[in-house]
PDB file of N, CA and C in Angstrom:
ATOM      1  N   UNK A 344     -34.867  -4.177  58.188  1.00 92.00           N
ATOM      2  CA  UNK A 344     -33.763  -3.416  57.635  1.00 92.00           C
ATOM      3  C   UNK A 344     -33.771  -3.465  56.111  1.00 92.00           C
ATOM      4  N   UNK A 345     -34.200  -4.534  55.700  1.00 93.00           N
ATOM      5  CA  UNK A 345     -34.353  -4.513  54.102  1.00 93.00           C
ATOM      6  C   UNK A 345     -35.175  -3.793  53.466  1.00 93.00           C
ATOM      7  N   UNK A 346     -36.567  -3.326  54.511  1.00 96.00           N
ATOM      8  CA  UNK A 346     -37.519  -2.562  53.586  1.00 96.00           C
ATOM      9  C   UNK A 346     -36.577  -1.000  53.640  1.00 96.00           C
ATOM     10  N   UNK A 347     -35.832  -0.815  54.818  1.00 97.00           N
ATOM     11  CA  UNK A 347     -35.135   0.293  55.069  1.00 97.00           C
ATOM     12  C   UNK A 347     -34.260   0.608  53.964  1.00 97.00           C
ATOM     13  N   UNK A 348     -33.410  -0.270  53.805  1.00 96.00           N
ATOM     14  CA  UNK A 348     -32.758  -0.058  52.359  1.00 96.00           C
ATOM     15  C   UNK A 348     -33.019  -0.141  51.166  1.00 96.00           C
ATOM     16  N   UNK A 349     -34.112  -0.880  50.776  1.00 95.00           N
ATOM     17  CA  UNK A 349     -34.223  -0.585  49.637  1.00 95.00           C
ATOM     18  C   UNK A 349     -35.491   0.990  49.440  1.00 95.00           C
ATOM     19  N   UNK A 350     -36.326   1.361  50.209  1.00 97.00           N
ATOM     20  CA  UNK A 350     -36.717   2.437  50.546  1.00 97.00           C
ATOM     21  C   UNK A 350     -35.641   3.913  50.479  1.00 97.00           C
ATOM     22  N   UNK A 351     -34.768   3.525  50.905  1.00 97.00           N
ATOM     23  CA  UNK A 351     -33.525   4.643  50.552  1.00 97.00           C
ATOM     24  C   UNK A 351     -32.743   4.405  49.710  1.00 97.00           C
ATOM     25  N   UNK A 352     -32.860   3.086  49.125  1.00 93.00           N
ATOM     26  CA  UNK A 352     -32.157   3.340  47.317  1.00 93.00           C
ATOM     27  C   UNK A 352     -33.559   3.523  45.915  1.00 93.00           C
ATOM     28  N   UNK A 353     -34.441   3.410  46.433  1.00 93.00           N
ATOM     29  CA  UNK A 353     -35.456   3.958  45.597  1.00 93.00           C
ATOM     30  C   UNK A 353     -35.441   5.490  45.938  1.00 93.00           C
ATOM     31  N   UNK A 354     -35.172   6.491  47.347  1.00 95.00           N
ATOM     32  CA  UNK A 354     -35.060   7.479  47.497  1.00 95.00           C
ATOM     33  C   UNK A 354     -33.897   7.781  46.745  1.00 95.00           C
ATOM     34  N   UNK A 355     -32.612   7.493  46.833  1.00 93.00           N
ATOM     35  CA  UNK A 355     -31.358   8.221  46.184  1.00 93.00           C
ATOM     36  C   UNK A 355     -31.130   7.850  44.785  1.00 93.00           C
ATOM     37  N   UNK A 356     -32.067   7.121  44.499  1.00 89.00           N
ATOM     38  CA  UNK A 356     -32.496   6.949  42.781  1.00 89.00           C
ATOM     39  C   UNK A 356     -32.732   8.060  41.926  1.00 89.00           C
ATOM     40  N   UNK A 357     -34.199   8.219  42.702  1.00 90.00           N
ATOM     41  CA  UNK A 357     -34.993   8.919  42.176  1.00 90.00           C
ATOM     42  C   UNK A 357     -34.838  10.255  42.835  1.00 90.00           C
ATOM     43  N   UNK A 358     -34.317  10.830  43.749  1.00 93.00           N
ATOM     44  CA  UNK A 358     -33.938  12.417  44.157  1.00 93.00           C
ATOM     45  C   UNK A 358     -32.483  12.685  44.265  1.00 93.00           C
ATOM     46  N   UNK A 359     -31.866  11.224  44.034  1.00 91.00           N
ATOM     47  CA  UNK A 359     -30.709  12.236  44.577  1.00 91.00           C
ATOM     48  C   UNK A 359     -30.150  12.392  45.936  1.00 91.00           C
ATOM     49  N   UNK A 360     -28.383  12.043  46.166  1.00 94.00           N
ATOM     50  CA  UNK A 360     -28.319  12.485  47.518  1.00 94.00           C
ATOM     51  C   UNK A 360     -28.891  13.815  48.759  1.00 94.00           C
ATOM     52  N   UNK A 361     -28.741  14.594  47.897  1.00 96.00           N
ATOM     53  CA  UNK A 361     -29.272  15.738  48.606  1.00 96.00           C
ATOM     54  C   UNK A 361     -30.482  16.155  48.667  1.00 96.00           C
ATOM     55  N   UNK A 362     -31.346  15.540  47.806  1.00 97.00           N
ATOM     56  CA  UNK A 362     -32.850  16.062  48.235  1.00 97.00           C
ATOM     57  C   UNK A 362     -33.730  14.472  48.782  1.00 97.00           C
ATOM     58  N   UNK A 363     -32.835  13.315  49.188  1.00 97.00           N
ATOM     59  CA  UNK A 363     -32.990  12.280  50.221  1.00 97.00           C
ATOM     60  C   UNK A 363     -33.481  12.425  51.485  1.00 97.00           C
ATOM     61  N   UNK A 364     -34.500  12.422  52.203  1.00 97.00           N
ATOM     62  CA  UNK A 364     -34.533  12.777  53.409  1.00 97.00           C
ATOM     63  C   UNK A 364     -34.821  11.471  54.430  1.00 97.00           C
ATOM     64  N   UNK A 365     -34.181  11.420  55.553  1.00 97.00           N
ATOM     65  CA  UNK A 365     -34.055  10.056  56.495  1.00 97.00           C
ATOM     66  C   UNK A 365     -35.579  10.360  56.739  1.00 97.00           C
ATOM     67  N   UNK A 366     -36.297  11.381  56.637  1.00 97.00           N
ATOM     68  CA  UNK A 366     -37.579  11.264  57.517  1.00 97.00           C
ATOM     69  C   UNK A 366     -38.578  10.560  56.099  1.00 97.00           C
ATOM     70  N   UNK A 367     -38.325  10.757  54.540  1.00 97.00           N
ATOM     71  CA  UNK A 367     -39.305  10.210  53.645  1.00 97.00           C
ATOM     72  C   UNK A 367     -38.754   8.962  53.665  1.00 97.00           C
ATOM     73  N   UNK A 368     -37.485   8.198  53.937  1.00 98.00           N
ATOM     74  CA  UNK A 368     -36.937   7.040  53.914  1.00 98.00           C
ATOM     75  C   UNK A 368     -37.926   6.139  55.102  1.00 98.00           C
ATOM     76  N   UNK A 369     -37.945   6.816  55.558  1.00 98.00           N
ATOM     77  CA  UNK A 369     -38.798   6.297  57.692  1.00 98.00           C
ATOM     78  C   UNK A 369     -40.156   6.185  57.316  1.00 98.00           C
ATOM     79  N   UNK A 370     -40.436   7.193  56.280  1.00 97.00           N
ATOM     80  CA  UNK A 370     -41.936   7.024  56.305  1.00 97.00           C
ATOM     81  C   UNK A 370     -42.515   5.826  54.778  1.00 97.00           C
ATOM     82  N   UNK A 371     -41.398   5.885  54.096  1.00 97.00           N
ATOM     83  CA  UNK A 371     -41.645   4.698  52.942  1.00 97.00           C
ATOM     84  C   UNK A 371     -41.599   3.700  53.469  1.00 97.00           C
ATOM     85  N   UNK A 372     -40.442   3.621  54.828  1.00 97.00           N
ATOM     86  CA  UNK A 372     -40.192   2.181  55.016  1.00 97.00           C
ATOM     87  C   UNK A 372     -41.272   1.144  55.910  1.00 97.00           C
ATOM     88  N   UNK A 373     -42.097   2.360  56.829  1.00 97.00           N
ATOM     89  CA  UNK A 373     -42.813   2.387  57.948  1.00 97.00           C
ATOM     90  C   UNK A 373     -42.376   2.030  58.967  1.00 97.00           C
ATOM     91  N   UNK A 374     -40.937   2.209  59.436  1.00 97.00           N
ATOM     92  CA  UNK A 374     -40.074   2.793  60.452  1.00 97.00           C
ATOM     93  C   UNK A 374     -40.059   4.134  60.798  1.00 97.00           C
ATOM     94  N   UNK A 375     -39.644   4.330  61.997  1.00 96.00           N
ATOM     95  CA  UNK A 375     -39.378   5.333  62.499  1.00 96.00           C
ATOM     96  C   UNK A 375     -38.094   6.052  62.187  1.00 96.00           C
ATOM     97  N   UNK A 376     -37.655   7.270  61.899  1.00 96.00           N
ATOM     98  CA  UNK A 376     -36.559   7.867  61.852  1.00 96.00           C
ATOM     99  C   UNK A 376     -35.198   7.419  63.011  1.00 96.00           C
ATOM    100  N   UNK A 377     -35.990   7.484  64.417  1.00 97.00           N
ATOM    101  CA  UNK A 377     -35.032   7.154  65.079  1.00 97.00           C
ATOM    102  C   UNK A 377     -34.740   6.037  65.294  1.00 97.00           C
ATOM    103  N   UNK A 378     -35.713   4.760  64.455  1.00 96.00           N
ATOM    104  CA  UNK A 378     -35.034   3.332  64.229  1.00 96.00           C
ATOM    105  C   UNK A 378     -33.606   3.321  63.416  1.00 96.00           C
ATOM    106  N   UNK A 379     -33.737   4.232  62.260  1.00 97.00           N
ATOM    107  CA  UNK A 379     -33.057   4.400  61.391  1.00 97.00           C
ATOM    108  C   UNK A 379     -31.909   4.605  61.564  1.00 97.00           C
ATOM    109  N   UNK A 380     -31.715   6.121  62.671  1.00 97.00           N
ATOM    110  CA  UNK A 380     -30.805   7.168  62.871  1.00 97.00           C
ATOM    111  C   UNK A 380     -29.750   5.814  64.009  1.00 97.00           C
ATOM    112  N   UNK A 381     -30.846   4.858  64.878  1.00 97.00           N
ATOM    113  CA  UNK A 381     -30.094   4.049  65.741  1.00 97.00           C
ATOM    114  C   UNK A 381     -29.141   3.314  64.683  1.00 97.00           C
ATOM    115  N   UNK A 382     -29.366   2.914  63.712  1.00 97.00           N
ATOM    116  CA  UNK A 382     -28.744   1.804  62.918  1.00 97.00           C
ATOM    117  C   UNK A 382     -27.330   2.752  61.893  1.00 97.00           C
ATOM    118  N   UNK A 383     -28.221   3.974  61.009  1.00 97.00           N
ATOM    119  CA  UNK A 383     -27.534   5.015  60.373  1.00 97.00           C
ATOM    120  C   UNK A 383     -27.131   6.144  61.045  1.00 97.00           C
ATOM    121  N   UNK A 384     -26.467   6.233  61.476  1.00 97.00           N
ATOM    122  CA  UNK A 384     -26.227   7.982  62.328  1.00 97.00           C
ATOM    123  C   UNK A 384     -26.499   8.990  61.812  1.00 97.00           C
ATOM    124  N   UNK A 385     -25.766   8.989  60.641  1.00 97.00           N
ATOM    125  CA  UNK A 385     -25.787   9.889  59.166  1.00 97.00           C
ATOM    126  C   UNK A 385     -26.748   9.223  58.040  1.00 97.00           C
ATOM    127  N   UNK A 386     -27.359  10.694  57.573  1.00 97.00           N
ATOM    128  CA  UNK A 386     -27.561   9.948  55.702  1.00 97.00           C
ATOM    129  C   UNK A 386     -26.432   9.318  55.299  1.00 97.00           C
ATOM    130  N   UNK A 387     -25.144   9.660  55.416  1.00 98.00           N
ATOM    131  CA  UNK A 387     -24.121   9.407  54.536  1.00 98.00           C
ATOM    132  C   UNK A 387     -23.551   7.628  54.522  1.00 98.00           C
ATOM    133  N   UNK A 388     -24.056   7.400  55.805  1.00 98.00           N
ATOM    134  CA  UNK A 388     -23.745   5.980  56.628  1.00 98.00           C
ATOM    135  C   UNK A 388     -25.231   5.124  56.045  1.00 98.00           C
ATOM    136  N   UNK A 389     -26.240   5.619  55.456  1.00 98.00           N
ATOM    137  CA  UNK A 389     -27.644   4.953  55.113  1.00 98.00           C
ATOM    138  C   UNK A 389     -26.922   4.893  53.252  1.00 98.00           C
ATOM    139  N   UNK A 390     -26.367   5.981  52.908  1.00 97.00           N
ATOM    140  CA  UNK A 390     -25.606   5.964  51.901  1.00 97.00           C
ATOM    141  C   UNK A 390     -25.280   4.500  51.107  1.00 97.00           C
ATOM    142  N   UNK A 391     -23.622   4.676  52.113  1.00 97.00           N
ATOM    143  CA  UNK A 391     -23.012   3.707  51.964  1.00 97.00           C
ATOM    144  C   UNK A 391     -23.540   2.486  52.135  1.00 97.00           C
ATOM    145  N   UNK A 392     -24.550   2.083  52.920  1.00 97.00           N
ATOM    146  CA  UNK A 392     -25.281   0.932  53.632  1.00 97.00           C
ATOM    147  C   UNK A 392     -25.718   0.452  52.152  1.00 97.00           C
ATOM    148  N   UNK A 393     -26.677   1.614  51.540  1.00 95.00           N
ATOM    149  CA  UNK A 393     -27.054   1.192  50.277  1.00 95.00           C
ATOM    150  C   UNK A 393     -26.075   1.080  48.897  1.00 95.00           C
ATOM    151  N   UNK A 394     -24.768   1.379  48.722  1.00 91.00           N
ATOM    152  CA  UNK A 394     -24.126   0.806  47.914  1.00 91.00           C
ATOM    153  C   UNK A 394     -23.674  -0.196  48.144  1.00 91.00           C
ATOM    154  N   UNK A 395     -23.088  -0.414  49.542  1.00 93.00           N
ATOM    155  CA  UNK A 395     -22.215  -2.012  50.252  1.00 93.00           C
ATOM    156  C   UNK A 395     -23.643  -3.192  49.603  1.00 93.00           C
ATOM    157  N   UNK A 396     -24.909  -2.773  49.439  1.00 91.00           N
ATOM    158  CA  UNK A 396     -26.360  -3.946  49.365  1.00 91.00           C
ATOM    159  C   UNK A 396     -25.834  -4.044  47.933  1.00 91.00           C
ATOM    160  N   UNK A 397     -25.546  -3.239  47.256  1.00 86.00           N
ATOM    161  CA  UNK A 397     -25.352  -3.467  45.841  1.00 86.00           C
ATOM    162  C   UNK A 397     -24.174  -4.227  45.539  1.00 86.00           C
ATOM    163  N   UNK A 398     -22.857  -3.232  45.975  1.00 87.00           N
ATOM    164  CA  UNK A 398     -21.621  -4.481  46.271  1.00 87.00           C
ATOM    165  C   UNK A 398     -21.945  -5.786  46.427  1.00 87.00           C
ATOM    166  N   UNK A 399     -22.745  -5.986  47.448  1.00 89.00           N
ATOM    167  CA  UNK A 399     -22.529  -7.370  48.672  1.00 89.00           C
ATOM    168  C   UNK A 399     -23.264  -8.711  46.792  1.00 89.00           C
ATOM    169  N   UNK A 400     -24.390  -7.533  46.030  1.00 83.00           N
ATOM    170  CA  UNK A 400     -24.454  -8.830  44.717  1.00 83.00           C
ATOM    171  C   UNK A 400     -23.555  -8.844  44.116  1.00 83.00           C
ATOM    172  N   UNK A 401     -23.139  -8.439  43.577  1.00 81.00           N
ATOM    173  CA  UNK A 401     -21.349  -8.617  42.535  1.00 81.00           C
ATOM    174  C   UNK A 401     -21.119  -9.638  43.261  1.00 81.00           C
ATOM    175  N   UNK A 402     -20.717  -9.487  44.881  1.00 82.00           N
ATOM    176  CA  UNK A 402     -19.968 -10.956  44.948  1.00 82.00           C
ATOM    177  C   UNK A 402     -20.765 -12.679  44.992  1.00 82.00           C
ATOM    178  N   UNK A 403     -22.132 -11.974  45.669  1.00 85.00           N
ATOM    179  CA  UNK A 403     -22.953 -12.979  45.624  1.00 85.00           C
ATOM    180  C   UNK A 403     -23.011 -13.862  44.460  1.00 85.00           C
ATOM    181  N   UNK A 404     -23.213 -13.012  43.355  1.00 83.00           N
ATOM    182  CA  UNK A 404     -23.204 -13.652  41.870  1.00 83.00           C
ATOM    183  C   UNK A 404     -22.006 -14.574  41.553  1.00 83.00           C
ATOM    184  N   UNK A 405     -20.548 -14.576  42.233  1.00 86.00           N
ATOM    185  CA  UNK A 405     -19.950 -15.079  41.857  1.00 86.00           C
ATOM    186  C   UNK A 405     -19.488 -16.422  43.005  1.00 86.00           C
ATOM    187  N   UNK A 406     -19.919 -17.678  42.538  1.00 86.00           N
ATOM    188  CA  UNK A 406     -19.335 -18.553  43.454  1.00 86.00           C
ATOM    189  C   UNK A 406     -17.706 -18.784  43.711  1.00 86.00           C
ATOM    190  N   UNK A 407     -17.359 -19.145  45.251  1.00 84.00           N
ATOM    191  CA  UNK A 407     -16.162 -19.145  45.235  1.00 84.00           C
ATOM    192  C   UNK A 407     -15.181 -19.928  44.562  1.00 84.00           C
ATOM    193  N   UNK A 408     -15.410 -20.866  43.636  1.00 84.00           N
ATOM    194  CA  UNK A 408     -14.801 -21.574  43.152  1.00 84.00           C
ATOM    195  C   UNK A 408     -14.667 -20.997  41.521  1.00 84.00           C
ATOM    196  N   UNK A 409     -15.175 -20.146  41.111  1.00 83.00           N
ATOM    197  CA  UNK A 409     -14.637 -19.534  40.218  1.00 83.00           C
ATOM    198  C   UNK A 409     -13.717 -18.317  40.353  1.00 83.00           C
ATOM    199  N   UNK A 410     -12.960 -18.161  41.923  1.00 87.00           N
ATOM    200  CA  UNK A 410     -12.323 -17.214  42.070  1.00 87.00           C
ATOM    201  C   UNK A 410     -11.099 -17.831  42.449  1.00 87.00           C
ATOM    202  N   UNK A 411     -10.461 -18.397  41.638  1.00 89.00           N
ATOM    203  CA  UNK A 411      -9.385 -19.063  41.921  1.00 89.00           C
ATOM    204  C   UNK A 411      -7.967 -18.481  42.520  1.00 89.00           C
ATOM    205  N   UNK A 412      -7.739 -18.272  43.689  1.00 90.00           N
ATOM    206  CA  UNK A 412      -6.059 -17.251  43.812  1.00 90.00           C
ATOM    207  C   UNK A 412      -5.441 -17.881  43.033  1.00 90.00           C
ATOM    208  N   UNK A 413      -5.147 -18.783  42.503  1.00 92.00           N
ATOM    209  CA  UNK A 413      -3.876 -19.164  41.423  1.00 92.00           C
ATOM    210  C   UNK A 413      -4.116 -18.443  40.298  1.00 92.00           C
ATOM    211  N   UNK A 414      -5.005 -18.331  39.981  1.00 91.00           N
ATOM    212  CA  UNK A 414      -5.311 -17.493  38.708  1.00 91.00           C
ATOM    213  C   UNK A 414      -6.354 -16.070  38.547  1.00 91.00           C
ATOM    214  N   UNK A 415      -5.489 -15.110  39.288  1.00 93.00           N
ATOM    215  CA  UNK A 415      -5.961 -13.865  39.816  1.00 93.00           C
ATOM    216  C   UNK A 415      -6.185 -13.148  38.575  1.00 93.00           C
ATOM    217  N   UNK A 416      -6.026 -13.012  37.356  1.00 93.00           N
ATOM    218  CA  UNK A 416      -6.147 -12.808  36.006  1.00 93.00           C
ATOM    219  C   UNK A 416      -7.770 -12.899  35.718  1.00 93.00           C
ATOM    220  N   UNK A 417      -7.620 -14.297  35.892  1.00 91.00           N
ATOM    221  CA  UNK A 417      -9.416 -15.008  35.765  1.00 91.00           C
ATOM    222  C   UNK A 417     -10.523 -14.307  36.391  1.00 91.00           C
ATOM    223  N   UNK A 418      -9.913 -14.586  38.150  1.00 90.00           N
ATOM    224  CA  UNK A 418     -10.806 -14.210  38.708  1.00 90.00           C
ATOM    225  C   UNK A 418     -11.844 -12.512  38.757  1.00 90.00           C
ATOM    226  N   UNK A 419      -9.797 -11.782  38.868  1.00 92.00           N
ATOM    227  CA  UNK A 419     -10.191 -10.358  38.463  1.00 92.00           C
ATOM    228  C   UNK A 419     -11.538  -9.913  37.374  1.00 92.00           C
ATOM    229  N   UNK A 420     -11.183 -10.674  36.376  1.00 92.00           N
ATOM    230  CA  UNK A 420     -11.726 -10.530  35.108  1.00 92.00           C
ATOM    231  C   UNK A 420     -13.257 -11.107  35.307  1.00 92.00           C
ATOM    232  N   UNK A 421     -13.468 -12.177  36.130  1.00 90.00           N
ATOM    233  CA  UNK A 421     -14.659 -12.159  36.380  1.00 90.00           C
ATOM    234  C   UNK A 421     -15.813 -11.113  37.237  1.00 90.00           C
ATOM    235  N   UNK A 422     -15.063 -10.411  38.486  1.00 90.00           N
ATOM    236  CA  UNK A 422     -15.064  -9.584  39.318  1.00 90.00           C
ATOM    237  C   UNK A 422     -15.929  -8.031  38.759  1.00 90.00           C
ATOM    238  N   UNK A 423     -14.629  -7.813  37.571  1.00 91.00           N
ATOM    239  CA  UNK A 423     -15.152  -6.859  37.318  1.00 91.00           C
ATOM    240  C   UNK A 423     -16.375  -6.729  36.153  1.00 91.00           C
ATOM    241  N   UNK A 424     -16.392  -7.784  35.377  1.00 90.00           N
ATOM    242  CA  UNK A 424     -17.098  -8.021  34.607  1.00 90.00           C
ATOM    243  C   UNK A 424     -18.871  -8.036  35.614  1.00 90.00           C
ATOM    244  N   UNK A 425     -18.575  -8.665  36.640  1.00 89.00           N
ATOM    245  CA  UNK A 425     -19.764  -8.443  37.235  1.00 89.00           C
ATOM    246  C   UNK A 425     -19.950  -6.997  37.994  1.00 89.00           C
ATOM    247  N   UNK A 426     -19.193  -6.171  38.056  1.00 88.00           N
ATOM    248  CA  UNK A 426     -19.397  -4.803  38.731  1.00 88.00           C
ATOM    249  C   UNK A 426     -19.986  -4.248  36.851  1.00 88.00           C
ATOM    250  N   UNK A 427     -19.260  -4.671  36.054  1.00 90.00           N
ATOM    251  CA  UNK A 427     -19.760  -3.788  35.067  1.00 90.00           C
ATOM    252  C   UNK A 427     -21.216  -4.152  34.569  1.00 90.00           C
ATOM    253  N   UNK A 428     -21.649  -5.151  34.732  1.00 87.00           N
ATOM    254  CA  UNK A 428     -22.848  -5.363  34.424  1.00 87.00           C
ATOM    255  C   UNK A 428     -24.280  -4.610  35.991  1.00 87.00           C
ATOM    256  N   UNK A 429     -23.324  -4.468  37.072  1.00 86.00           N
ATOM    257  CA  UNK A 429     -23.909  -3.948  38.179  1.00 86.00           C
ATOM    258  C   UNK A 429     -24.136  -2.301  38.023  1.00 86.00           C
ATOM    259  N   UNK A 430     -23.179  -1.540  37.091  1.00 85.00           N
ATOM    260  CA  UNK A 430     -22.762  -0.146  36.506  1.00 85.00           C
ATOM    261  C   UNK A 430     -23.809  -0.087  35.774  1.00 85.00           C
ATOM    262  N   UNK A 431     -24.285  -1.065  34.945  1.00 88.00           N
ATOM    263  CA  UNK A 431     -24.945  -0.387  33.418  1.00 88.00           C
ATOM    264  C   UNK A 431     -26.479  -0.760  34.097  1.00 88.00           C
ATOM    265  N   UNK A 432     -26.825  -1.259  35.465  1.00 82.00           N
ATOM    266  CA  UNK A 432     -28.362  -1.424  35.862  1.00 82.00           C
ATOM    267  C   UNK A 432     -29.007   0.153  36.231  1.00 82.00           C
ATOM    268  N   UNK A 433     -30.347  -0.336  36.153  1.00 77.00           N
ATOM    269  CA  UNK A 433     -31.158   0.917  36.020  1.00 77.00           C
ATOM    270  C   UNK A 433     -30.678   1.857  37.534  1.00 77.00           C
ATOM    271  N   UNK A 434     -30.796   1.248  38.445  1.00 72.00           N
ATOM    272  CA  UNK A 434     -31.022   1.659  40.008  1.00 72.00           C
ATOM    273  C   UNK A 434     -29.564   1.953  40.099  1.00 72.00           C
ATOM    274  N   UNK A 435     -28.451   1.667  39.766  1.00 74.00           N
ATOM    275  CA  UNK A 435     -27.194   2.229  39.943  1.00 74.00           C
ATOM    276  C   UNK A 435     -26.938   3.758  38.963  1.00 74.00           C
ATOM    277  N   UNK A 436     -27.421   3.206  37.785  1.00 75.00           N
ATOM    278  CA  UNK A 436     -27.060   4.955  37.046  1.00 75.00           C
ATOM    279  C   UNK A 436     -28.253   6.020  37.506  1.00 75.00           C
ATOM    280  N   UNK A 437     -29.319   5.235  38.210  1.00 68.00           N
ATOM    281  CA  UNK A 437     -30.400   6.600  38.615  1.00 68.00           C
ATOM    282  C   UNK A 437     -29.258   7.193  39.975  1.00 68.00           C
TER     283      UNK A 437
END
């Protein structure tokens, strides 16, 4: 599944949602389409799959003990500080 996704965020990088196709994603990944289609129904669901991989580092990066609920100020501020450094990477603004 990992070569799957990152195979379709090098696709929606570099073409674009709409000229993405599940069948060049299947064939970068050396899966089958209908491995894919079992897991993604939609492009739109292979989509999201590949922003949630990007999400899922923002939080990774941040251990839980610097996310303190008493001090939701802090934490926020750390949060987004790591989405903004996730904004200005190459593979998110392609």
């Amino acid at each position: 599944m990992r070569r799957v996704l990152q195979s379709a965020a090098r696709q929606f990088c570099e073409l674009g949602f709409e000229r993405t196709s599940v069948e060049a994603v299947a064939q970068a990944s050396g899966v089958s389409k209908v491995t894919i289609y079992s897991y993604f129904p939609t492009k739109q669901l292979l989509f999201e799959a590949v922003v949630e991989q990007y999400t899922d580092t923002v939080f990774a990066a941040l251990p839980p003990e610097l996310l303190d609920p008493r001090h939701p100020e802090t934490a926020l501020s750390r949060i987004a500080a790591q989405f903004l450094t996730l904004f200005r990477s190459y593979d998110v603004i392609g």
